XYZ file of C-alpha atoms in Angstrom:
635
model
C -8.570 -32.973 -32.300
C -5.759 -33.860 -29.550
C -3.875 -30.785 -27.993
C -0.743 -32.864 -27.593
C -0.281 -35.502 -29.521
C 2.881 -37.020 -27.172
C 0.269 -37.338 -24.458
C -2.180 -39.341 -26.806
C -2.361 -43.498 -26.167
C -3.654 -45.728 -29.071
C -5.330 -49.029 -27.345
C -5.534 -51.953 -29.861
C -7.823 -54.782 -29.356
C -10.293 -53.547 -27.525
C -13.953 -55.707 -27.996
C -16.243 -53.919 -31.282
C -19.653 -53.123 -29.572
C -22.422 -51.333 -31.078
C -24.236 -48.286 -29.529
C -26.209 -49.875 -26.346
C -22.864 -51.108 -25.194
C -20.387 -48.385 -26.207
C -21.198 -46.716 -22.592
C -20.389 -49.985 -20.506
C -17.230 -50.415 -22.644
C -16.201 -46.392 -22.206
C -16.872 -47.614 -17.950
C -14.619 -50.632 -17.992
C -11.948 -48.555 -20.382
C -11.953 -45.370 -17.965
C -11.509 -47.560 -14.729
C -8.474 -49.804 -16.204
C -6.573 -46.700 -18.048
C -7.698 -43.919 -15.025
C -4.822 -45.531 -12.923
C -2.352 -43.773 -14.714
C -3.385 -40.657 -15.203
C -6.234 -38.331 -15.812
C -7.913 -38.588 -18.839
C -8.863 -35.769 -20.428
C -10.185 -36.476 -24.103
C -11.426 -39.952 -25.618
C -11.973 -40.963 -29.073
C -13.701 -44.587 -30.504
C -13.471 -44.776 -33.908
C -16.829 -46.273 -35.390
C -17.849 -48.229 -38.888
C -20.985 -49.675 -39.765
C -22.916 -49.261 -36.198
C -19.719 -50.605 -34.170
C -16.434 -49.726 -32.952
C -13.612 -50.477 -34.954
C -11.702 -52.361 -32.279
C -9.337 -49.429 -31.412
C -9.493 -45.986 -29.337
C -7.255 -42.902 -28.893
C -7.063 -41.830 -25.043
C -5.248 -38.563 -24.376
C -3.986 -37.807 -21.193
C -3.189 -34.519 -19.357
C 0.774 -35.153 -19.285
C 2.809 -37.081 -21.480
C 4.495 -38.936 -19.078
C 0.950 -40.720 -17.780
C 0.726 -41.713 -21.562
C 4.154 -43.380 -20.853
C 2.789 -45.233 -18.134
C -0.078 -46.724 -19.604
C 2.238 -47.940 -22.702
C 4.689 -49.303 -19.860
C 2.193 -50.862 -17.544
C -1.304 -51.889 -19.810
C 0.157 -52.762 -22.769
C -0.424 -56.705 -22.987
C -3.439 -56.081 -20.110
C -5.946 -59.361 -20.622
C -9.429 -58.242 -20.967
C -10.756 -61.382 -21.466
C -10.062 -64.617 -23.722
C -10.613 -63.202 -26.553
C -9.118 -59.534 -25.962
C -5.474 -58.395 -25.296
C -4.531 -54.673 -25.249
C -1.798 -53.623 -27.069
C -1.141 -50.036 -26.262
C 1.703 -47.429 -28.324
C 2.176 -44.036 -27.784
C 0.354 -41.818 -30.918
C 3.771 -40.396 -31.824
C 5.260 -43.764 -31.938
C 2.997 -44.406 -35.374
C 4.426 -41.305 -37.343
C 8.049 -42.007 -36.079
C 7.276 -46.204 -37.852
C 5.629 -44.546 -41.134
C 8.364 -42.435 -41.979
C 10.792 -45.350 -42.347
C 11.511 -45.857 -45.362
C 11.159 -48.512 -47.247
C 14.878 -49.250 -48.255
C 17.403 -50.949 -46.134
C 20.462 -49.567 -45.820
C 23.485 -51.353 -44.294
C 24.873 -50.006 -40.990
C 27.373 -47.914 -41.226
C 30.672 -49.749 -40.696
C 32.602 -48.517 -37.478
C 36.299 -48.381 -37.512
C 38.035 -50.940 -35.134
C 39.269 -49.454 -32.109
C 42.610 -51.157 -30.804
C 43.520 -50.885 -27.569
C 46.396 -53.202 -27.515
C 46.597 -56.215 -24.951
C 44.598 -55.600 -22.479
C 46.304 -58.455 -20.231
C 49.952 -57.037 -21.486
C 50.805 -57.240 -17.130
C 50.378 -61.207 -17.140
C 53.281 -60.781 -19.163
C 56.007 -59.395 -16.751
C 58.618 -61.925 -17.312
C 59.595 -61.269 -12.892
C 55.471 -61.679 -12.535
C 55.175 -58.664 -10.944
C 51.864 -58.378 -9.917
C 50.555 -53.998 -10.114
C 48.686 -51.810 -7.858
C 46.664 -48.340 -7.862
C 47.936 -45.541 -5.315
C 45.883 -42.509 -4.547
C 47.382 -39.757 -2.492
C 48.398 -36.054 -2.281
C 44.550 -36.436 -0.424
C 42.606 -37.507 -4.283
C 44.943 -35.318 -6.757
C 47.500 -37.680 -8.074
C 46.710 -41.474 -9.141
C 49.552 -43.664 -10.330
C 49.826 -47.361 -10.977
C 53.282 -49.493 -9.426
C 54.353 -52.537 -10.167
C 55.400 -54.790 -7.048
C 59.126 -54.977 -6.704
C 60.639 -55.878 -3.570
C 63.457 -53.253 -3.585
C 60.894 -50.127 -4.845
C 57.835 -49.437 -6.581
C 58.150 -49.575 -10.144
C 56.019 -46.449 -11.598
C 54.112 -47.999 -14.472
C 51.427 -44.975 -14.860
C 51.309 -41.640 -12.850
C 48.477 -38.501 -13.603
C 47.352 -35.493 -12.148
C 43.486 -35.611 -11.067
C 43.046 -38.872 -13.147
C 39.550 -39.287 -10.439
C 37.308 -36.949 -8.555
C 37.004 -39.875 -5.607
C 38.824 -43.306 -5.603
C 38.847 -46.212 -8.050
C 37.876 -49.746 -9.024
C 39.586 -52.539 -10.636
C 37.684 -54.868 -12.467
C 37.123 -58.001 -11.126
C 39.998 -59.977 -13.262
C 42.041 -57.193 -13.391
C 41.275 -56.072 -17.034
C 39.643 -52.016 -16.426
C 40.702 -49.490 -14.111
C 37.424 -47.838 -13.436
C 37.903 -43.766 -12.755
C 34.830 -41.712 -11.247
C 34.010 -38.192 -12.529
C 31.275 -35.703 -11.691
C 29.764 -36.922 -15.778
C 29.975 -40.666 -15.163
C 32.949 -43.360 -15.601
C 35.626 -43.943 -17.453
C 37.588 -47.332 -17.791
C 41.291 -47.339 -18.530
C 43.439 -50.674 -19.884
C 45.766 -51.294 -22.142
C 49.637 -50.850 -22.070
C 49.652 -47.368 -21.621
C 46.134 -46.858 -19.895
C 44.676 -45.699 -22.680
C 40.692 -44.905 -22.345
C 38.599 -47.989 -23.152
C 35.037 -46.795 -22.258
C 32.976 -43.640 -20.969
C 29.360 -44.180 -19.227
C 27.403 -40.737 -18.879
C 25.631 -40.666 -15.273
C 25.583 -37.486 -13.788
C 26.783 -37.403 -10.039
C 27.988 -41.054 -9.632
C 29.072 -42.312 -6.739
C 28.796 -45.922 -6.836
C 30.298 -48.696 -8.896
C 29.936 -52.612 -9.825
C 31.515 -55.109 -12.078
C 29.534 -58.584 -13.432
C 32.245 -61.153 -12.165
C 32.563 -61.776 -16.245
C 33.478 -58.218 -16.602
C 30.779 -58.058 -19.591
C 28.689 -55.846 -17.300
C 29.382 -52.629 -15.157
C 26.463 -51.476 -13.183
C 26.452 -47.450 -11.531
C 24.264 -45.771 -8.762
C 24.148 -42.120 -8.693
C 21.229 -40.270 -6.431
C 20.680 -37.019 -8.503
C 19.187 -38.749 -11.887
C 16.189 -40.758 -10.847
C 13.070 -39.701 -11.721
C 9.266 -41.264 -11.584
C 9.187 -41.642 -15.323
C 12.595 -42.577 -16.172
C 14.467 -44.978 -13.922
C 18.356 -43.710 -13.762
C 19.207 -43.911 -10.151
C 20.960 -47.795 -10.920
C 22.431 -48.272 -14.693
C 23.605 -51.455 -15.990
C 25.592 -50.966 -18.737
C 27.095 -52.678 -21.456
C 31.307 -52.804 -21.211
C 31.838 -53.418 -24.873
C 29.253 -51.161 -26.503
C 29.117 -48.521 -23.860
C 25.301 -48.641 -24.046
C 22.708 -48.747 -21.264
C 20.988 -51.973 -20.748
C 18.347 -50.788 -18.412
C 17.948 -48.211 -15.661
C 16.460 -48.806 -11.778
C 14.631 -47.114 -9.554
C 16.912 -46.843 -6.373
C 16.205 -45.263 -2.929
C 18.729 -45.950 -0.807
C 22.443 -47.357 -1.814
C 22.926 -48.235 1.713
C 23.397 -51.847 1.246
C 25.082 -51.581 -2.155
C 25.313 -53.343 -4.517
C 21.889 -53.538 -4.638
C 22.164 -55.842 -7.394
C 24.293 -59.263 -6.458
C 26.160 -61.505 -9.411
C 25.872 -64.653 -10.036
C 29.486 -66.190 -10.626
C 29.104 -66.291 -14.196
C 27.203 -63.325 -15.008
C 24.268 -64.838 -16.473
C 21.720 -63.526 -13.781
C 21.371 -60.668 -10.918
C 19.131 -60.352 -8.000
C 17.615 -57.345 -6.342
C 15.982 -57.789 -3.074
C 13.139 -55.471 -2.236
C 10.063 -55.830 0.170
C 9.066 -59.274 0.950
C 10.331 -59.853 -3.082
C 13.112 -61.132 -4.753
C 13.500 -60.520 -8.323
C 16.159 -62.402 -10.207
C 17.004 -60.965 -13.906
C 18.687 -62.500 -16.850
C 21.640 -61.424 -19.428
C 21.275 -60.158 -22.057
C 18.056 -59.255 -21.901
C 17.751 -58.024 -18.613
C 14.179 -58.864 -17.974
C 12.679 -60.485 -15.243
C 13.420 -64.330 -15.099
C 10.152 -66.233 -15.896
C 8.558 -62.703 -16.476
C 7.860 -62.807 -12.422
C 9.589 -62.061 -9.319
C 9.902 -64.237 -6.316
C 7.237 -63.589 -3.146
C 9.268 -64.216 -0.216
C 7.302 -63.171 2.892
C 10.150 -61.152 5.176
C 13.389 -61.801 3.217
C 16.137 -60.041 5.073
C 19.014 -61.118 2.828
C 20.180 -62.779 0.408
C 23.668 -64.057 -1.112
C 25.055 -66.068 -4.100
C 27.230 -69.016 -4.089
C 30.497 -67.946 -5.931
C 30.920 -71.082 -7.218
C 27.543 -72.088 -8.961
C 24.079 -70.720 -10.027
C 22.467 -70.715 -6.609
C 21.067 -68.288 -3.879
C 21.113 -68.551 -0.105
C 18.039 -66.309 1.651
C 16.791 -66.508 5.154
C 13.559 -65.328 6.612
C 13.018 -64.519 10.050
C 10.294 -65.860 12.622
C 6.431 -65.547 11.710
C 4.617 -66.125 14.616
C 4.271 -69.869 15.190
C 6.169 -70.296 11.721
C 10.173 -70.294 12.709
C 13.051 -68.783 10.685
C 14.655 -70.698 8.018
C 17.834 -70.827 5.466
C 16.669 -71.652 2.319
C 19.126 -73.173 -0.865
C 17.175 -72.104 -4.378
C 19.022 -73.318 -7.787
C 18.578 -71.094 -10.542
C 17.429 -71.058 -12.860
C 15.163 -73.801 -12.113
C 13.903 -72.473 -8.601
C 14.177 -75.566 -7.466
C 14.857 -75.355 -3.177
C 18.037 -78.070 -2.983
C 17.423 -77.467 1.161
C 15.764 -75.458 3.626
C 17.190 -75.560 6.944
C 14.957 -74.478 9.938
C 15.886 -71.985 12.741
C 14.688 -70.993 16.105
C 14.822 -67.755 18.401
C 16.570 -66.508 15.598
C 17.788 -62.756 16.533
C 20.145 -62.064 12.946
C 21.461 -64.417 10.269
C 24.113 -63.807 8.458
C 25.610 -65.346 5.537
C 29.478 -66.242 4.535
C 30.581 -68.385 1.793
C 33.792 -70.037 1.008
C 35.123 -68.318 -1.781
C 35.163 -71.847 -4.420
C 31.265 -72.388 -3.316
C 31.876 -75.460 -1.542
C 30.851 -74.132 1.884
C 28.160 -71.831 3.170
C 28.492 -70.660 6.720
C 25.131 -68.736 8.401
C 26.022 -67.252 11.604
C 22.951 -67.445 13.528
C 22.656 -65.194 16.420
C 19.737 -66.558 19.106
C 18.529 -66.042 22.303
C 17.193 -69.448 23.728
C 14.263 -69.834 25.905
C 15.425 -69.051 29.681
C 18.393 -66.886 29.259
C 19.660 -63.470 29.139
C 22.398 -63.567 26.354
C 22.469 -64.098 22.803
C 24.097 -67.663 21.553
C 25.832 -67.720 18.041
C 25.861 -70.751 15.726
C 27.475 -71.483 13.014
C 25.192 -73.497 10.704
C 27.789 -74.948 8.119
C 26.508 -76.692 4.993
C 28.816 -79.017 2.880
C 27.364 -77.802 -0.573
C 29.202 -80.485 -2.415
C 27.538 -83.460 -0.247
C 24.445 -85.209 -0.778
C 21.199 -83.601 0.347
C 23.736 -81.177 1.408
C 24.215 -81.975 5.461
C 24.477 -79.089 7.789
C 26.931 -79.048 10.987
C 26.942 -76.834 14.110
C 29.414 -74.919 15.922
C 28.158 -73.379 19.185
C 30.051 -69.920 20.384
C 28.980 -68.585 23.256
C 31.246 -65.053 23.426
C 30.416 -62.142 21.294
C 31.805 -62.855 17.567
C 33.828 -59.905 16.324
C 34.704 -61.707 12.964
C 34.383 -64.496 11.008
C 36.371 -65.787 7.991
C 36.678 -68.597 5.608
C 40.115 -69.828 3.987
C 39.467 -68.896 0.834
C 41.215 -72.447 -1.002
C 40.102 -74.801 2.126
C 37.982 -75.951 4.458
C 39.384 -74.277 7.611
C 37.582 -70.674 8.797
C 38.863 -68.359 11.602
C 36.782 -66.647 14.153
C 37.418 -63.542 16.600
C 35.649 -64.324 19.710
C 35.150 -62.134 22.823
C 35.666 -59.050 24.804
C 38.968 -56.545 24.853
C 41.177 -57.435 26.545
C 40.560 -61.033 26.279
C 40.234 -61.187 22.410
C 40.650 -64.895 21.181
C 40.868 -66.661 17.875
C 40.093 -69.950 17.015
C 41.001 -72.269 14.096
C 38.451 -74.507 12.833
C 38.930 -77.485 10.164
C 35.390 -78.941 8.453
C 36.654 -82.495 7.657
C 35.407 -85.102 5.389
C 34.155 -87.433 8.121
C 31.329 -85.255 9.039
C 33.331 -83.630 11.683
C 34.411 -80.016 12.865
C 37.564 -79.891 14.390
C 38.989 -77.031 16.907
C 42.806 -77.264 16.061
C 43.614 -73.927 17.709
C 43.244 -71.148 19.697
C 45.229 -67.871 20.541
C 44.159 -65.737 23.007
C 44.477 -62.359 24.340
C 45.169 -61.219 20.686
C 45.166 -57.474 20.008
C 42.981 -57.861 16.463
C 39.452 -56.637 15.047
C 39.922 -58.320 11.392
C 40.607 -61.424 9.604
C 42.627 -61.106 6.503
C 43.409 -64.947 4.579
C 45.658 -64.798 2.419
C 44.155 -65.964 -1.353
C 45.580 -68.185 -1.734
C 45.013 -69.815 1.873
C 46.761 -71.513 4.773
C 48.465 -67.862 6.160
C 46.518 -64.984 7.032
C 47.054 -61.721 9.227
C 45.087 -60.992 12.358
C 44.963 -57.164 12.497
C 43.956 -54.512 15.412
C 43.205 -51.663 13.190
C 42.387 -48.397 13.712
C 41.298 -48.064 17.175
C 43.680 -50.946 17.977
C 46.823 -49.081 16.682
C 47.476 -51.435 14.083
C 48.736 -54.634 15.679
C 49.558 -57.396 13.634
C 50.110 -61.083 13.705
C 51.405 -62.981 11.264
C 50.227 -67.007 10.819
C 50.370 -69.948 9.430
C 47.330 -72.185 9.833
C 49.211 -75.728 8.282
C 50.401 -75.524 11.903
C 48.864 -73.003 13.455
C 52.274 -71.296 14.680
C 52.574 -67.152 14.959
C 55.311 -66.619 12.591
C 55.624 -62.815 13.706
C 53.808 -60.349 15.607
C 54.397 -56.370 14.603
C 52.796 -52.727 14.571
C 51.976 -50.610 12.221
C 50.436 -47.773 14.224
C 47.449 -46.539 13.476
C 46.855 -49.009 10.368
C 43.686 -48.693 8.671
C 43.880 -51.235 5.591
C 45.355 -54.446 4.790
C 45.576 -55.923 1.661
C 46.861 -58.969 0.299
C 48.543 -59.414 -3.104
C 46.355 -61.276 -5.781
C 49.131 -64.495 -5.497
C 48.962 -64.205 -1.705
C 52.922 -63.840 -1.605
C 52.992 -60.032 0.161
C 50.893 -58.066 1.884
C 50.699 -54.092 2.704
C 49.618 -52.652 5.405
C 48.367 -48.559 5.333
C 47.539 -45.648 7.046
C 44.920 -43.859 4.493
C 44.369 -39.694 4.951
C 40.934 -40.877 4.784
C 40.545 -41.974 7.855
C 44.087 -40.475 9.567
C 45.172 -37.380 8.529
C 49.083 -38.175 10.172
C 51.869 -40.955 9.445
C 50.307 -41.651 5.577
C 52.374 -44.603 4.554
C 52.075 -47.957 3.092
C 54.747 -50.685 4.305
C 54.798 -54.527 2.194
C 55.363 -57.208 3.608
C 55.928 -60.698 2.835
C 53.449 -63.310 3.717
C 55.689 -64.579 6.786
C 55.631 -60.909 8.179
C 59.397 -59.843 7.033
C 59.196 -55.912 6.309
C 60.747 -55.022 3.205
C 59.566 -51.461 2.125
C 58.116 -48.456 3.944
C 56.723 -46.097 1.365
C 55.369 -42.441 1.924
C 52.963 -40.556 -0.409
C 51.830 -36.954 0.808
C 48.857 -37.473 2.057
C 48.429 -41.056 0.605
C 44.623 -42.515 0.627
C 44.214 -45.593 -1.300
C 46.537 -48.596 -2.526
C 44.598 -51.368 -4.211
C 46.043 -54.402 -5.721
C 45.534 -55.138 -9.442
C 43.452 -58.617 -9.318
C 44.250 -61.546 -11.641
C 42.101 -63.532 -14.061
C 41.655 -67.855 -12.679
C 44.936 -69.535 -13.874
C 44.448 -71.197 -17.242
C 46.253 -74.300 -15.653
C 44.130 -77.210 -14.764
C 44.941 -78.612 -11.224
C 46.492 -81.480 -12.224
C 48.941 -78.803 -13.996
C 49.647 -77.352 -10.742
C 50.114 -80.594 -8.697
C 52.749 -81.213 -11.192
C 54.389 -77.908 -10.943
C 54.410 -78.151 -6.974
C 55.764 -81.865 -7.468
C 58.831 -80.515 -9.246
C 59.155 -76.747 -7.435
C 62.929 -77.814 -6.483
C 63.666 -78.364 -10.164
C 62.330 -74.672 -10.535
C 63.755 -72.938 -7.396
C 67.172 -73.718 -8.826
C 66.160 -71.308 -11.826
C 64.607 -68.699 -9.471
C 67.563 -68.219 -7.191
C 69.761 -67.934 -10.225
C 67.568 -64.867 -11.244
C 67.446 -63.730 -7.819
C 71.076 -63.507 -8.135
C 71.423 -62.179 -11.320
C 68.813 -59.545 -10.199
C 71.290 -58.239 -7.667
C 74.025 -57.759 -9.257
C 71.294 -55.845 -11.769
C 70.372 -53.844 -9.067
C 74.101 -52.636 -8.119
C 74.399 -51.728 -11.984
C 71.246 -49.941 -11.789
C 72.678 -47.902 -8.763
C 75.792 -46.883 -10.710
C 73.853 -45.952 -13.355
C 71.445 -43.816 -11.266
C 75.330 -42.497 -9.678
C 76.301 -41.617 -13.346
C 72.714 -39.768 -14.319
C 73.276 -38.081 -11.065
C 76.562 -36.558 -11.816
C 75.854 -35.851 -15.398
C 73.511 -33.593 -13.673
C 75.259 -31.833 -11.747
C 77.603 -31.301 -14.787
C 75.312 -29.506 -16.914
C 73.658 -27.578 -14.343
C 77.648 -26.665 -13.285
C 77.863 -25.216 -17.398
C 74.878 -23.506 -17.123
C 75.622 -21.789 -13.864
C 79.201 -20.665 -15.555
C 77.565 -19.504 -18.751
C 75.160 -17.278 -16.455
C 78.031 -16.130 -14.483
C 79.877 -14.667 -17.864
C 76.771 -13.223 -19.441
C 76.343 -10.759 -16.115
C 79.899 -9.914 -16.540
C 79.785 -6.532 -17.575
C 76.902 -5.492 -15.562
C 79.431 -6.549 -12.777
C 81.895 -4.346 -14.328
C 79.378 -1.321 -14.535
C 77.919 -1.642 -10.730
C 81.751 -1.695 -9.534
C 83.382 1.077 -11.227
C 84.968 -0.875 -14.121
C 86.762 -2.577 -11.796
C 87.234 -6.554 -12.110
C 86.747 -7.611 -8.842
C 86.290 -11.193 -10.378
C 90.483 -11.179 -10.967
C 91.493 -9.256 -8.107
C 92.581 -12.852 -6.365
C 93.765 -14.536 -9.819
C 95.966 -12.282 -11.493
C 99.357 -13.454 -10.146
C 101.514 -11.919 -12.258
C 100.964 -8.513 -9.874
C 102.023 -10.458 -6.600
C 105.313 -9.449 -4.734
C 106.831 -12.118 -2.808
C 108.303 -11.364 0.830
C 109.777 -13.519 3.066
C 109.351 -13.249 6.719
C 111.781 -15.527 9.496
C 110.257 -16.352 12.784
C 112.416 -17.492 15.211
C 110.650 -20.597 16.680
C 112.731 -22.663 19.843
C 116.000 -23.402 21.032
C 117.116 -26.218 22.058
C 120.421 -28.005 23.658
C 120.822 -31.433 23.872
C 124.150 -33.017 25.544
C 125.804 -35.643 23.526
C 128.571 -36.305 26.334
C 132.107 -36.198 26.516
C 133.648 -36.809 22.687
């Protein structure tokens, strides 16, 4: 009857007509189920003059019947008629289940050991991933400030760079097959997620989540450009249709992992966990939506949406998941928005970029709303220079901005106080710096001149604003901070230099201690902590008593250098034990090739002709040196 039974649709609930209708209902069927596909056989069961409520539709390809399950199943017809639609084949697959259950196979436990085992480090070292010899070698240090302490080291452990989770718990490896994340005490593998040609990679801020992009597995019928998978299970959750990764991730987190956004054409479509669906079954239609951003702090988006006509731009503040808009902020002669939170949540900066009526130039403003206010108030800061960058403290209400044209670079301090007021406290200028680096835990930060700026550096600290040093680290390319904000490195990648690879640490104050060079070194990335599991009363009191403790820690300090000058003699006495056994193994080697010696010279020992003394003559030979006469007078 069918000639392929996977392209064959069965449509359930369709209205039971007798024979003067059956043509307007095979009309109104055709033009619904046409849209995906062409239909190339139809079949309506009948019983006692009528239809029987159902109908097989085959199509030409099985991937139209796909669509039709995918996109008509649940179609409305009227009050009284909704379509359920399932695949032909799905019906056999259902019928031969049997009828007993049978319990899941148990599956073994798989323990990985403590996957937090670096918390531990009684000298709370914090660790970091280094890539060099240009992508073959991959090993993982822990911070010391006399050396690197190799934790992990392997030989082509990634085919590109890679990824820490965000609290620190994976170490996320990229292969030409998919991913592979690594944790435990000895890095043992944790997970593998098949997806041909990857290239991209994102965490859920919970960790629960990791979603991949990879350009060579979409197709029309089966979304696999974007994967989200599942950490724990290693299963896909769903796949996405992707075009472009240029603005990845495409998908954006909210803090807890509960929901993710994708914006697409004049749409935003917020999903939920676990189920991944659409929240409310419906996206968002948001005429013109250029971007969008979530608060790290709580469950709610910023968007902004350029001019309309008469209709001006506007900022608009949407909890979730209630969709409930806690503000909308107006804008006018808007040229480009953009959108920078505070890292807790408690402060959303939109640079606004505008060209006002009557003037050449474009005007920046920075639109600050105090999230954690009432009706949540918005101040202004007007800039008229270029910006080059802009950055919050990430534990405070001050934020940093790099203002004007080389040579006469400036940054300014900025403090958003209670009182409703933004304060300038400071401003440097003629600064040789392109980027903004706070420190995370906040008050110092480093103002850097990379790459084209030969890597100046200034070191300060914003309690008083005061430059506590100003160095180079030519031709610089990176700088990253520690997760406890107490040291900093500073590196040339091969990358992006192919000369002078290197990474130097520093401490926060801008003291060198190490300069380190890998062969061809590209990436060092610091191992990120999970949030303390003190409360902040718990660290008021610690930093109420920190003398009480510094007594201990310069103790250990101490005791840690007389360690270190053991740990040198040691290395000393490994050194010559050496050399020892290499000496024996030389000698043994020298008295196995003895005789061929013997037989290349003639049977002559030229090994004793200097040692056998009992064959030496003695002579004795007298020189006759000076003469000399010396008076002693008259006796």
């Amino acid at each position: 009857m069918f000639a392929c039974k996977a392209s064959v649709v069965v449509v359930d609930n369709v209205p039971q007509v007798g024979p003067e209708r059956l043509e307007k209902l095979k009309n109104v069927i055709l033009k619904i189920f046409s849209k995906f596909g062409k239909i190339t056989n139809d079949f309506y069961p009948i019983a006692d003059g009528k239809t029987k409520g159902y109908i097989f539709l085959e199509y030409s390809a099985p991937s139209h019947a796909h669509e039709a399950v995918k996109s008509a199943d649940g179609y409305k017809l009227d009050k009284q008629h909704t379509f359920r639609v399932n695949l032909f084949t799905d019906f056999d697959k259902y019928m031969s289940i049997s009828d007993e259950w049978e319990a899941p196979e148990k599956q073994p436990f798989k323990d990985f050991g403590n996957l937090r085992h670096w918390l531990e480090d009684p000298d709370c070292r914090d660790q970091y991933s280094v890539i060099y010899d240009s992508g073959e070698r991959t090993g993982i240090f822990a911070n010391d400030v006399k050396e690197p302490i190799e934790v992990e080291e392997r030989a082509r452990w990634t085919e590109t760079y890679v990824r820490w989770s965000p609290k620190g718990t994976y170490l996320a490896t990229f292969h030409q097959r998919g991913i592979a994340l690594w944790g435990g005490e000895k890095f043992k593998q944790i997970q593998r997620f098949s997806h041909q040609g990857v290239q991209l990679i994102d965490f859920s801020p919970c960790e629960r989540y990791v979603v991949t992009f990879s350009p060579l597995m979409d197709t029309k019928d089966d979304p696999q450009a974007i994967i989200i998978w599942d950490v724990l299970t290693g299963q896909k959750k769903r796949g996405f249709h992707c075009e472009s990764s240029a603005h990845w991730p495409i998908f954006k987190w909210s803090p807890d992992g509960k929901f993710f956004a994708r914006m697409t054409q004049d749409t935003l479509s917020i999903y939920e966990t676990p189920s991944m669906g659409l929240l409310d079954k419906k996206s968002l239609r948001i005429n013109g939506i250029k971007d969008f951003s979530w608060s790290p702090g709580d469950n709610i988006i910023a968007f902004w949406v350029p001019e309309d006509k008469d209709i001006p731009a506007r900022v608009t503040l949407m909890q979730l998941p209630s969709r409930n808009e806690i503000r909308v902020r107006n804008l006018f002669n808007v040229v480009d928005c953009k959108l920078h939170w505070q890292k807790n949540g408690d402060y959303l900066c939109v640079k606004v970029d505008r060209t006002p009526k009557g003037t050449q130039g474009v005007v920046t403003n920075f639109e600050i709303f105090r999230m954690r206010e009432k009706q949540v108030p918005v101040d202004v800061v007007e800039m008229k220079e270029s910006i080059i960058a802009f950055a919050w403290e990430p534990n405070g209400s001050k934020f940093a901005v790099l203002h004007g044209e080389s040579p006469r670079i400036n940054v300014s301090f900025y403090h958003v106080k209670n009182n409703g007021k933004i304060d300038l406290i400071k401003m440097f200028d003629k600064q040789q710096a392109n980027s903004i680096f706070w420190s995370p835990q906040g008050q110092f930060l480093v103002l850097a001149g990379l790459r084209s700026m030969n890597g100046a550096l200034a070191f300060v600290d914003t309690s008083d604003c005061t430059m506590m040093n100003i160095a180079e680290h030519y031709m610089a390319s990176d700088v990253e901070w520690d997760p406890t904000g107490r040291y900093v490195v500073t590196s040339v990648s091969w990358w992006s230099h192919k000369v002078d690879n290197a990474f130097w640490l520093w401490t926060f104050q801008g003291r060198l201690l190490q300069k380190t060079n890998k062969e061809r070194f590209c990436q060092l990335l610091w191992r990120p902590r999970p949030p303390s599991l003190l409360t902040q009363e718990q660290i008021k009191l610690i930093k109420k008593d920190l003398k009480k403790y510094s007594k201990i820690f310069e103790q250990k300090d101490r005791l840690s250098q007389s360690k270190a000058s053991k740990e040198l003699v040691d290395k000393r006495r490994s050194m010559m034990e050496d050399y020892r056994k290499y000496r024996e193994r030389t000698i043994d080697m020298y008295n196995e090739q003895k005789p061929l010696r013997l037989e290349l010279r003639g049977g002559v020992d030229t090994d004793e002709l200097d040692s056998n003394v009992d064959d030496w003559e003695e002579e004795t030979i007298e020189f006759f040196i000076n003469e000399e006469i010396i008076p002693i007078g008259d006796l």
